[in-house]
Short mmCIF file of C-alpha atoms in Angstrom, two decimals:
data_model
loop_
_atom_site.label_atom_id
_atom_site.label_comp_id
_atom_site.label_asym_id
_atom_site.label_seq_id
_atom_site.Cartn_x
_atom_site.Cartn_y
_atom_site.Cartn_z
CA MET A 19 -38.65 31.37 60.51
CA ALA A 20 -36.10 28.93 59.89
CA PHE A 21 -37.21 25.28 59.24
CA PHE A 22 -35.06 22.83 61.33
CA VAL A 23 -35.25 19.12 61.04
CA ALA A 24 -33.17 16.89 63.12
CA PHE A 25 -32.68 13.27 62.68
CA ASN A 26 -31.10 11.31 65.55
CA ILE A 27 -29.43 8.23 64.20
CA ILE A 28 -28.20 5.62 66.55
CA ALA A 29 -25.55 3.35 65.17
CA LEU A 30 -23.04 0.78 66.21
CA PHE A 31 -20.18 2.61 64.44
CA CYS A 32 -17.35 0.16 64.58
CA LEU A 33 -16.09 -2.87 66.32
CA PHE A 34 -12.45 -2.86 67.64
CA VAL A 35 -10.42 -5.49 69.13
CA SER A 36 -8.27 -4.31 71.88
CA GLY A 37 -6.74 -5.14 75.17
CA THR A 38 -4.32 -7.85 76.27
CA ASN A 39 -6.98 -10.44 77.04
CA GLY A 40 -8.43 -10.38 73.37
CA GLN A 41 -11.82 -9.15 74.59
CA ASN A 42 -13.97 -7.12 72.11
CA LYS A 43 -14.72 -3.55 72.96
CA ILE A 44 -17.89 -1.93 71.51
CA ASP A 45 -18.45 1.76 71.34
CA ASN A 46 -21.90 3.06 70.93
CA CYS A 47 -22.15 6.39 69.49
CA ALA A 48 -25.17 8.44 68.95
CA TYR A 49 -24.83 11.34 66.51
CA THR A 50 -27.33 14.11 65.15
CA PHE A 51 -27.54 14.83 61.36
CA ASN A 52 -28.91 18.32 61.13
CA ILE A 53 -30.93 19.52 57.89
CA PRO A 54 -30.16 22.06 56.59
CA GLY A 55 -26.55 22.32 57.36
CA SER A 56 -23.78 19.97 57.11
CA GLN A 57 -22.59 19.21 60.64
CA LEU A 58 -22.37 15.92 61.96
CA SER A 59 -22.46 16.44 65.68
CA ALA A 60 -21.06 13.41 67.65
CA GLN A 61 -22.83 12.76 70.69
CA CYS A 62 -19.81 11.12 72.45
CA GLY A 63 -16.18 11.94 72.68
CA SER A 64 -14.88 8.53 71.72
CA GLU A 65 -11.41 8.40 70.28
CA ASP A 66 -12.60 5.38 68.24
CA LEU A 67 -15.00 7.75 66.29
CA GLU A 68 -12.24 10.18 65.53
CA LYS A 69 -10.12 7.33 64.19
CA ALA A 70 -13.04 6.04 62.23
CA ILE A 71 -13.70 9.36 60.64
CA LYS A 72 -10.02 9.82 59.73
CA ALA A 73 -9.98 6.30 58.32
CA VAL A 74 -13.02 7.29 56.10
CA GLU A 75 -11.13 10.49 54.91
CA GLU A 76 -7.97 8.65 54.20
CA ASN A 77 -10.00 6.05 52.21
CA TYR A 78 -11.72 8.70 50.31
CA ILE A 79 -8.51 10.25 49.23
CA ARG A 80 -7.15 6.92 48.39
CA LEU A 81 -10.41 5.97 46.26
CA SER A 82 -10.15 9.55 44.38
CA VAL A 83 -6.47 8.88 43.39
CA ASP A 84 -7.39 5.30 42.11
CA ASN A 85 -10.33 6.84 40.40
CA LYS A 86 -7.95 9.38 38.50
CA LYS A 87 -5.84 6.47 37.59
CA LEU A 88 -8.68 4.49 36.22
CA GLN A 89 -10.00 7.34 34.17
CA SER A 90 -6.50 7.80 32.79
CA GLU A 91 -6.32 4.10 31.86
CA VAL A 92 -9.77 4.39 30.21
CA ARG A 93 -8.52 7.35 28.13
CA ASN A 94 -5.56 5.30 27.00
CA LEU A 95 -7.68 2.39 26.13
CA LYS A 96 -9.97 4.53 24.04
CA THR A 97 -6.95 6.01 22.31
CA GLU A 98 -5.61 2.43 21.55
CA ASN A 99 -8.91 1.37 20.55
CA LYS A 100 -9.10 4.30 17.92
CA LYS A 101 -5.61 3.30 16.62
CA MET A 102 -6.86 -0.40 16.35
CA LYS A 103 -9.93 0.69 14.42
CA ALA A 104 -7.68 2.73 12.11
CA THR A 105 -5.37 -0.18 11.60
CA VAL A 106 -8.19 -2.67 10.88
CA LYS A 107 -9.66 -0.12 8.38
CA LEU A 108 -6.31 0.17 6.71
CA ILE A 109 -5.90 -3.70 6.44
CA LYS A 110 -9.45 -3.88 5.12
CA LYS A 111 -8.58 -1.39 2.60
CA GLN A 112 -5.44 -3.29 1.62
CA THR A 113 -7.30 -6.54 1.47
CA ASP A 114 -10.12 -5.00 -0.73
CA ALA A 115 -7.39 -3.64 -3.04
CA TRP A 116 -5.88 -7.08 -3.53
CA ARG A 117 -9.29 -8.61 -4.02
CA THR A 118 -10.09 -5.89 -6.82
CA ALA A 119 -6.65 -6.77 -8.25
CA ILE A 120 -7.87 -10.22 -9.14
CA ASN A 121 -11.59 -9.57 -10.01
CA MET A 122 -12.05 -10.12 -13.73
CA PRO A 123 -14.68 -7.79 -15.28
CA ARG A 124 -16.46 -8.55 -18.43
CA LEU A 125 -14.88 -6.58 -21.11
CA VAL A 126 -15.99 -6.36 -24.67
CA SER A 127 -13.74 -8.35 -27.15
CA ALA A 128 -11.69 -6.48 -29.66
CA LYS A 129 -9.28 -7.46 -32.17
CA ILE A 130 -6.08 -6.10 -30.65
CA PRO A 131 -2.71 -7.72 -29.93
CA ALA A 132 -2.23 -10.79 -27.83
CA GLY A 133 -2.53 -9.92 -24.10
CA SER A 134 -4.43 -6.75 -24.62
CA GLU A 135 -7.79 -8.60 -24.34
CA PRO A 136 -8.25 -9.55 -20.65
CA SER A 137 -9.56 -12.97 -19.72
CA ALA A 138 -11.76 -14.17 -16.76
CA ALA A 139 -9.48 -16.98 -15.74
CA VAL A 140 -7.72 -16.98 -12.36
CA PHE A 141 -5.35 -19.68 -11.32
CA PRO A 142 -4.50 -19.05 -7.66
CA ASP A 143 -1.95 -21.95 -6.94
CA PRO A 144 1.74 -21.51 -7.94
CA VAL A 145 1.79 -23.36 -11.45
CA ALA A 146 4.94 -22.03 -12.94
CA SER A 147 8.06 -20.35 -12.99
CA ASP A 148 6.93 -17.85 -15.65
CA CYS A 149 4.35 -17.68 -18.26
CA GLN A 150 6.24 -19.68 -20.91
CA ASN A 151 6.54 -22.51 -18.22
CA ALA A 152 2.80 -22.29 -17.81
CA ILE A 153 2.47 -23.04 -21.52
CA ARG A 154 4.77 -26.02 -21.46
CA ARG A 155 2.73 -27.44 -18.50
CA GLY A 156 -0.39 -27.19 -20.82
CA LEU A 157 -1.78 -24.14 -19.30
CA ASN A 158 -2.76 -22.39 -22.41
CA LYS A 159 -5.62 -20.24 -21.41
CA PRO A 160 -5.04 -16.53 -20.89
CA GLY A 161 -5.57 -15.22 -17.30
CA VAL A 162 -3.96 -14.49 -13.98
CA TYR A 163 -1.41 -17.06 -12.69
CA THR A 164 0.54 -17.55 -9.62
CA LEU A 165 4.27 -17.58 -10.57
CA GLN A 166 7.46 -18.49 -8.67
CA PRO A 167 10.78 -17.62 -10.63
CA ARG A 168 13.33 -20.04 -10.99
CA GLU A 169 15.81 -20.34 -7.86
CA SER A 170 13.76 -17.85 -6.03
CA ASP A 171 11.16 -18.03 -2.96
CA TYR A 172 9.46 -15.10 -4.37
CA VAL A 173 5.65 -15.71 -5.45
CA MET A 174 3.70 -13.27 -7.38
CA GLN A 175 0.53 -13.16 -9.58
CA ALA A 176 0.72 -11.97 -13.06
CA TYR A 177 -1.25 -11.89 -16.30
CA CYS A 178 -0.22 -14.53 -18.88
CA ASP A 179 -1.17 -14.74 -22.49
CA ASP A 180 0.44 -17.10 -24.98
CA GLY A 181 3.58 -17.45 -23.00
CA TRP A 182 4.05 -13.59 -22.47
CA THR A 183 4.07 -12.16 -18.90
CA ILE A 184 2.12 -8.77 -19.22
CA ILE A 185 3.94 -6.12 -17.05
CA GLN A 186 1.67 -3.19 -18.23
CA ARG A 187 -1.32 -2.50 -19.81
CA ARG A 188 -3.62 0.44 -20.51
CA PHE A 189 -6.59 0.93 -22.81
CA ASP A 190 -9.52 2.80 -21.21
CA GLY A 191 -8.09 5.27 -18.64
CA SER A 192 -9.81 3.42 -15.55
CA VAL A 193 -6.66 3.43 -13.69
CA ASP A 194 -4.75 6.52 -12.78
CA PHE A 195 -0.96 5.82 -13.35
CA GLU A 196 0.24 9.19 -11.66
CA LYS A 197 1.43 7.01 -8.63
CA HIS A 198 4.12 7.35 -5.91
CA TRP A 199 7.20 5.30 -5.67
CA ASN A 200 5.62 2.41 -3.28
CA ASP A 201 2.83 1.98 -5.68
CA TYR A 202 4.98 1.48 -8.62
CA LEU A 203 7.27 -0.92 -6.43
CA SER A 204 4.42 -3.23 -5.54
CA GLY A 205 2.08 -2.64 -8.58
CA PHE A 206 -1.37 -1.32 -8.84
CA GLY A 207 -4.53 -1.62 -10.95
CA ASN A 208 -6.63 -4.57 -12.03
CA MET A 209 -4.83 -7.57 -13.46
CA SER A 210 -7.58 -8.23 -15.89
CA GLY A 211 -7.74 -4.75 -16.95
CA GLU A 212 -5.40 -1.76 -16.61
CA TYR A 213 -2.44 -2.46 -14.40
CA TRP A 214 1.25 -2.22 -13.55
CA LEU A 215 2.78 -5.54 -12.50
CA GLY A 216 5.24 -3.71 -10.06
CA LEU A 217 8.89 -3.01 -10.27
CA GLU A 218 9.83 -5.60 -7.56
CA ASN A 219 7.99 -8.34 -9.45
CA ILE A 220 9.47 -7.35 -12.76
CA HIS A 221 12.88 -7.39 -11.01
CA HIS A 222 12.43 -10.96 -9.72
CA LEU A 223 11.33 -12.20 -12.98
CA THR A 224 14.05 -10.64 -15.00
CA SER A 225 16.93 -11.18 -12.56
CA THR A 226 17.13 -14.95 -13.31
CA PRO A 227 20.02 -16.44 -15.27
CA THR A 228 17.93 -16.52 -18.38
CA ALA A 229 17.61 -13.47 -20.69
CA TYR A 230 14.22 -11.85 -21.07
CA LYS A 231 12.96 -9.89 -24.14
CA LEU A 232 10.56 -7.06 -24.20
CA ARG A 233 7.72 -6.17 -26.56
CA MET A 234 5.83 -3.00 -26.57
CA GLU A 235 2.67 -2.22 -28.48
CA ALA A 236 0.64 0.83 -28.49
CA GLN A 237 -2.39 2.23 -30.28
CA GLY A 238 -2.21 5.81 -31.62
CA TRP A 239 -5.31 8.05 -31.66
CA THR A 240 -5.62 7.59 -35.31
CA ASN A 241 -6.16 3.72 -34.33
CA LYS A 242 -2.91 2.61 -35.84
CA TRP A 243 -0.92 0.17 -33.83
CA TYR A 244 2.73 0.51 -33.23
CA TYR A 245 5.28 -2.05 -31.82
CA ALA A 246 8.88 -2.46 -30.98
CA GLU A 247 10.80 -5.55 -29.58
CA TYR A 248 14.10 -5.64 -27.83
CA ASP A 249 16.36 -8.75 -27.31
CA TYR A 250 17.13 -8.08 -23.67
CA PHE A 251 15.21 -6.49 -20.77
CA GLU A 252 15.99 -6.52 -17.01
CA VAL A 253 15.23 -4.37 -14.05
CA SER A 254 17.64 -4.00 -11.26
CA GLY A 255 16.60 -4.17 -7.67
CA GLU A 256 15.47 -1.39 -5.40
CA LYS A 257 19.02 -0.45 -4.20
CA ASP A 258 19.61 0.62 -7.76
CA ASN A 259 16.32 2.49 -8.06
CA TYR A 260 15.10 -0.28 -10.34
CA ARG A 261 17.47 0.65 -13.16
CA LEU A 262 16.66 -0.32 -16.63
CA LYS A 263 18.98 -2.82 -18.59
CA LEU A 264 18.05 -2.89 -22.23
CA GLY A 265 19.34 -4.79 -25.28
CA SER A 266 19.18 -4.05 -28.89
CA LEU A 267 16.12 -3.07 -30.95
CA THR A 268 15.28 -6.17 -32.98
CA ASP A 269 12.04 -5.40 -34.47
CA THR A 270 9.67 -2.34 -34.90
CA ASN A 271 7.24 -0.74 -37.43
CA TYR A 272 8.03 2.70 -36.37
CA LYS A 273 11.27 3.85 -34.60
CA ASP A 274 13.11 3.17 -31.33
CA GLY A 275 11.83 5.40 -28.34
CA LEU A 276 13.38 3.53 -25.57
CA SER A 277 17.07 2.97 -25.99
CA ILE A 278 17.57 6.65 -24.92
CA GLN A 279 16.28 5.46 -21.47
CA ALA A 280 18.63 2.59 -21.12
CA GLY A 281 20.55 2.77 -17.96
CA MET A 282 18.20 5.14 -16.22
CA ASP A 283 16.78 4.73 -12.74
CA PHE A 284 12.98 4.67 -12.29
CA THR A 285 11.40 8.03 -11.46
CA THR A 286 8.00 8.82 -9.83
CA VAL A 287 6.20 11.94 -8.68
CA ASP A 288 7.87 11.59 -5.31
CA ARG A 289 11.26 10.10 -6.25
CA ASP A 290 13.26 12.09 -8.73
CA ASN A 291 15.89 9.80 -10.21
CA ASP A 292 15.97 11.24 -13.85
CA GLN A 293 18.61 13.42 -15.49
CA TRP A 294 16.66 16.48 -15.83
CA ARG A 295 18.64 18.91 -13.60
CA THR A 296 16.03 21.50 -13.03
CA GLY A 297 12.88 19.36 -12.50
CA ASN A 298 11.13 15.91 -12.14
CA CYS A 299 9.87 14.42 -15.51
CA ALA A 300 7.43 12.14 -13.72
CA LEU A 301 6.06 15.14 -11.91
CA TYR A 302 5.90 17.16 -14.86
CA TYR A 303 4.17 14.73 -16.96
CA HIS A 304 2.25 12.91 -14.45
CA GLY A 305 3.49 9.37 -14.56
CA GLY A 306 6.40 7.09 -13.70
CA TRP A 307 9.18 5.72 -15.97
CA TRP A 308 12.80 5.19 -16.55
CA LEU A 309 13.78 8.66 -17.63
CA ASN A 310 16.76 10.37 -18.96
CA SER A 311 15.64 13.82 -19.96
CA CYS A 312 11.92 12.89 -20.16
CA GLY A 313 11.22 11.53 -23.55
CA MET A 314 9.00 8.34 -24.20
CA ASP A 315 6.58 7.39 -21.39
CA LEU A 316 3.71 4.88 -21.63
CA ASN A 317 2.78 5.74 -17.98
CA ARG A 318 1.87 9.33 -18.53
CA LYS A 319 -1.62 10.88 -18.24
CA ARG A 320 -3.83 9.17 -20.93
CA CYS A 321 -4.76 12.00 -23.24
CA SER A 322 -4.38 13.22 -26.77
CA GLY A 323 -1.63 15.61 -27.67
CA PRO A 324 1.65 16.89 -26.54
CA GLY A 325 2.92 15.88 -23.12
CA CYS A 326 0.39 12.84 -23.03
CA MET A 327 1.20 9.08 -22.97
CA THR A 328 3.72 8.39 -25.75
CA PHE A 329 5.24 5.55 -27.97
CA ALA A 330 8.56 7.06 -29.29
CA ASP A 331 7.22 10.56 -30.28
CA VAL A 332 3.53 9.35 -30.89
CA SER A 333 0.68 10.12 -28.68
CA VAL A 334 -1.22 7.01 -28.01
CA GLN A 335 -4.42 5.86 -26.25
CA LYS A 336 -3.69 2.19 -25.64
CA SER A 337 -0.43 0.19 -24.60
CA ILE A 338 0.83 -3.09 -23.44
CA MET A 339 4.35 -4.17 -22.33
CA LYS A 340 5.08 -7.96 -22.27
CA ILE A 341 8.16 -10.02 -21.57
CA ARG A 342 9.20 -13.54 -22.06
CA ARG A 343 12.57 -15.63 -22.10
CA SER A 344 14.50 -15.04 -25.14
CA GLY A 345 16.54 -18.29 -24.92
CA LYS A 346 19.90 -16.33 -25.33
CA PRO A 347 22.57 -15.36 -22.76
CA LYS A 348 22.24 -11.97 -21.28
CA PRO A 349 23.97 -9.42 -23.60
CA LYS A 350 25.50 -6.23 -22.15
CA PRO A 351 22.70 -3.46 -22.12
CA THR A 352 23.18 -0.06 -24.06
CA GLY A 353 23.59 3.13 -22.24
CA ALA A 354 22.68 6.76 -22.81
CA GLU A 355 24.23 10.06 -21.96
CA PRO A 356 22.38 12.16 -19.25
CA GLY A 357 20.34 14.89 -20.54
CA THR A 358 19.67 18.30 -19.32
CA GLU A 359 16.42 19.58 -20.55
CA PRO A 360 13.04 17.82 -20.92
CA SER A 361 11.64 16.13 -23.99
CA SER A 362 8.07 15.07 -24.26
CA GLY A 363 8.51 12.82 -27.12
CA ALA A 364 5.62 14.27 -28.58
CA GLY A 365 6.19 17.96 -27.89
CA LEU A 366 5.41 20.07 -24.79
#
């Protein structure tokens, strides 16, 4: 037989204020709550009880709506929190990259050209307009200096050695030079090791009224060192795709490999500005450079053989590019006719 349990609950359900005399009216209502079952059986026919039940129902609906809104807000906050965590992670990554850029690893000394052997010195405060100016101030020790070019609010860090500003250095393949446009723009690598100073930094250094000269040195896989020096070197701004302005070859122990690239815009794997009409030299050879129809490129993949990192038409394993003021007025840069097909400089 069915089991029936009844609980009689006597309650003062509500207190209402009514009447014109301001007197309190109290309704006592008894009701029975049946188990099992869900019936709430009122023991009185009071209108006040009906109103109270309706008020409870309305309040329940209102709370349900508010609860849904709160749940939606919580979901939005969780989404924003994820975005914030991602942003913090990105900032930390960028900060770590900058810290890495000025860390000075202990490297084995070698008899190589000036600027090729990194130093452990770091000078964080702005001390000079360029590396030559640092020498004049008695700062002769090779290392990373903070520079502020003349007539400019732009501040950068660069590796200085004997008055030369090192804008590129490669010697062990520890840094991948197959980078995108923004990487070549801002610079990458370790300033005490392999690194690229950055097109924007190079632009600010060389766009001053004083002319800069360029010296490039590279070691072939037979361990022979090659060099070439140009009396004028300047890089235009981003609106001109960091176009190369180059003067005359004044000294070399081999041959001129860069003049053919004079007047060329900079090309990267994701920004094709070269003169090869059917392809992208930087993408084809895994680097970034001022490219006519390919040719010499010290930022290619570091390997031995055709299509690798080249000085003129020689495959090389180490390289350094450095600039300093020439003390001469800026000459008109030489140009080159656009090419149509790729040339590796050292063969395909």
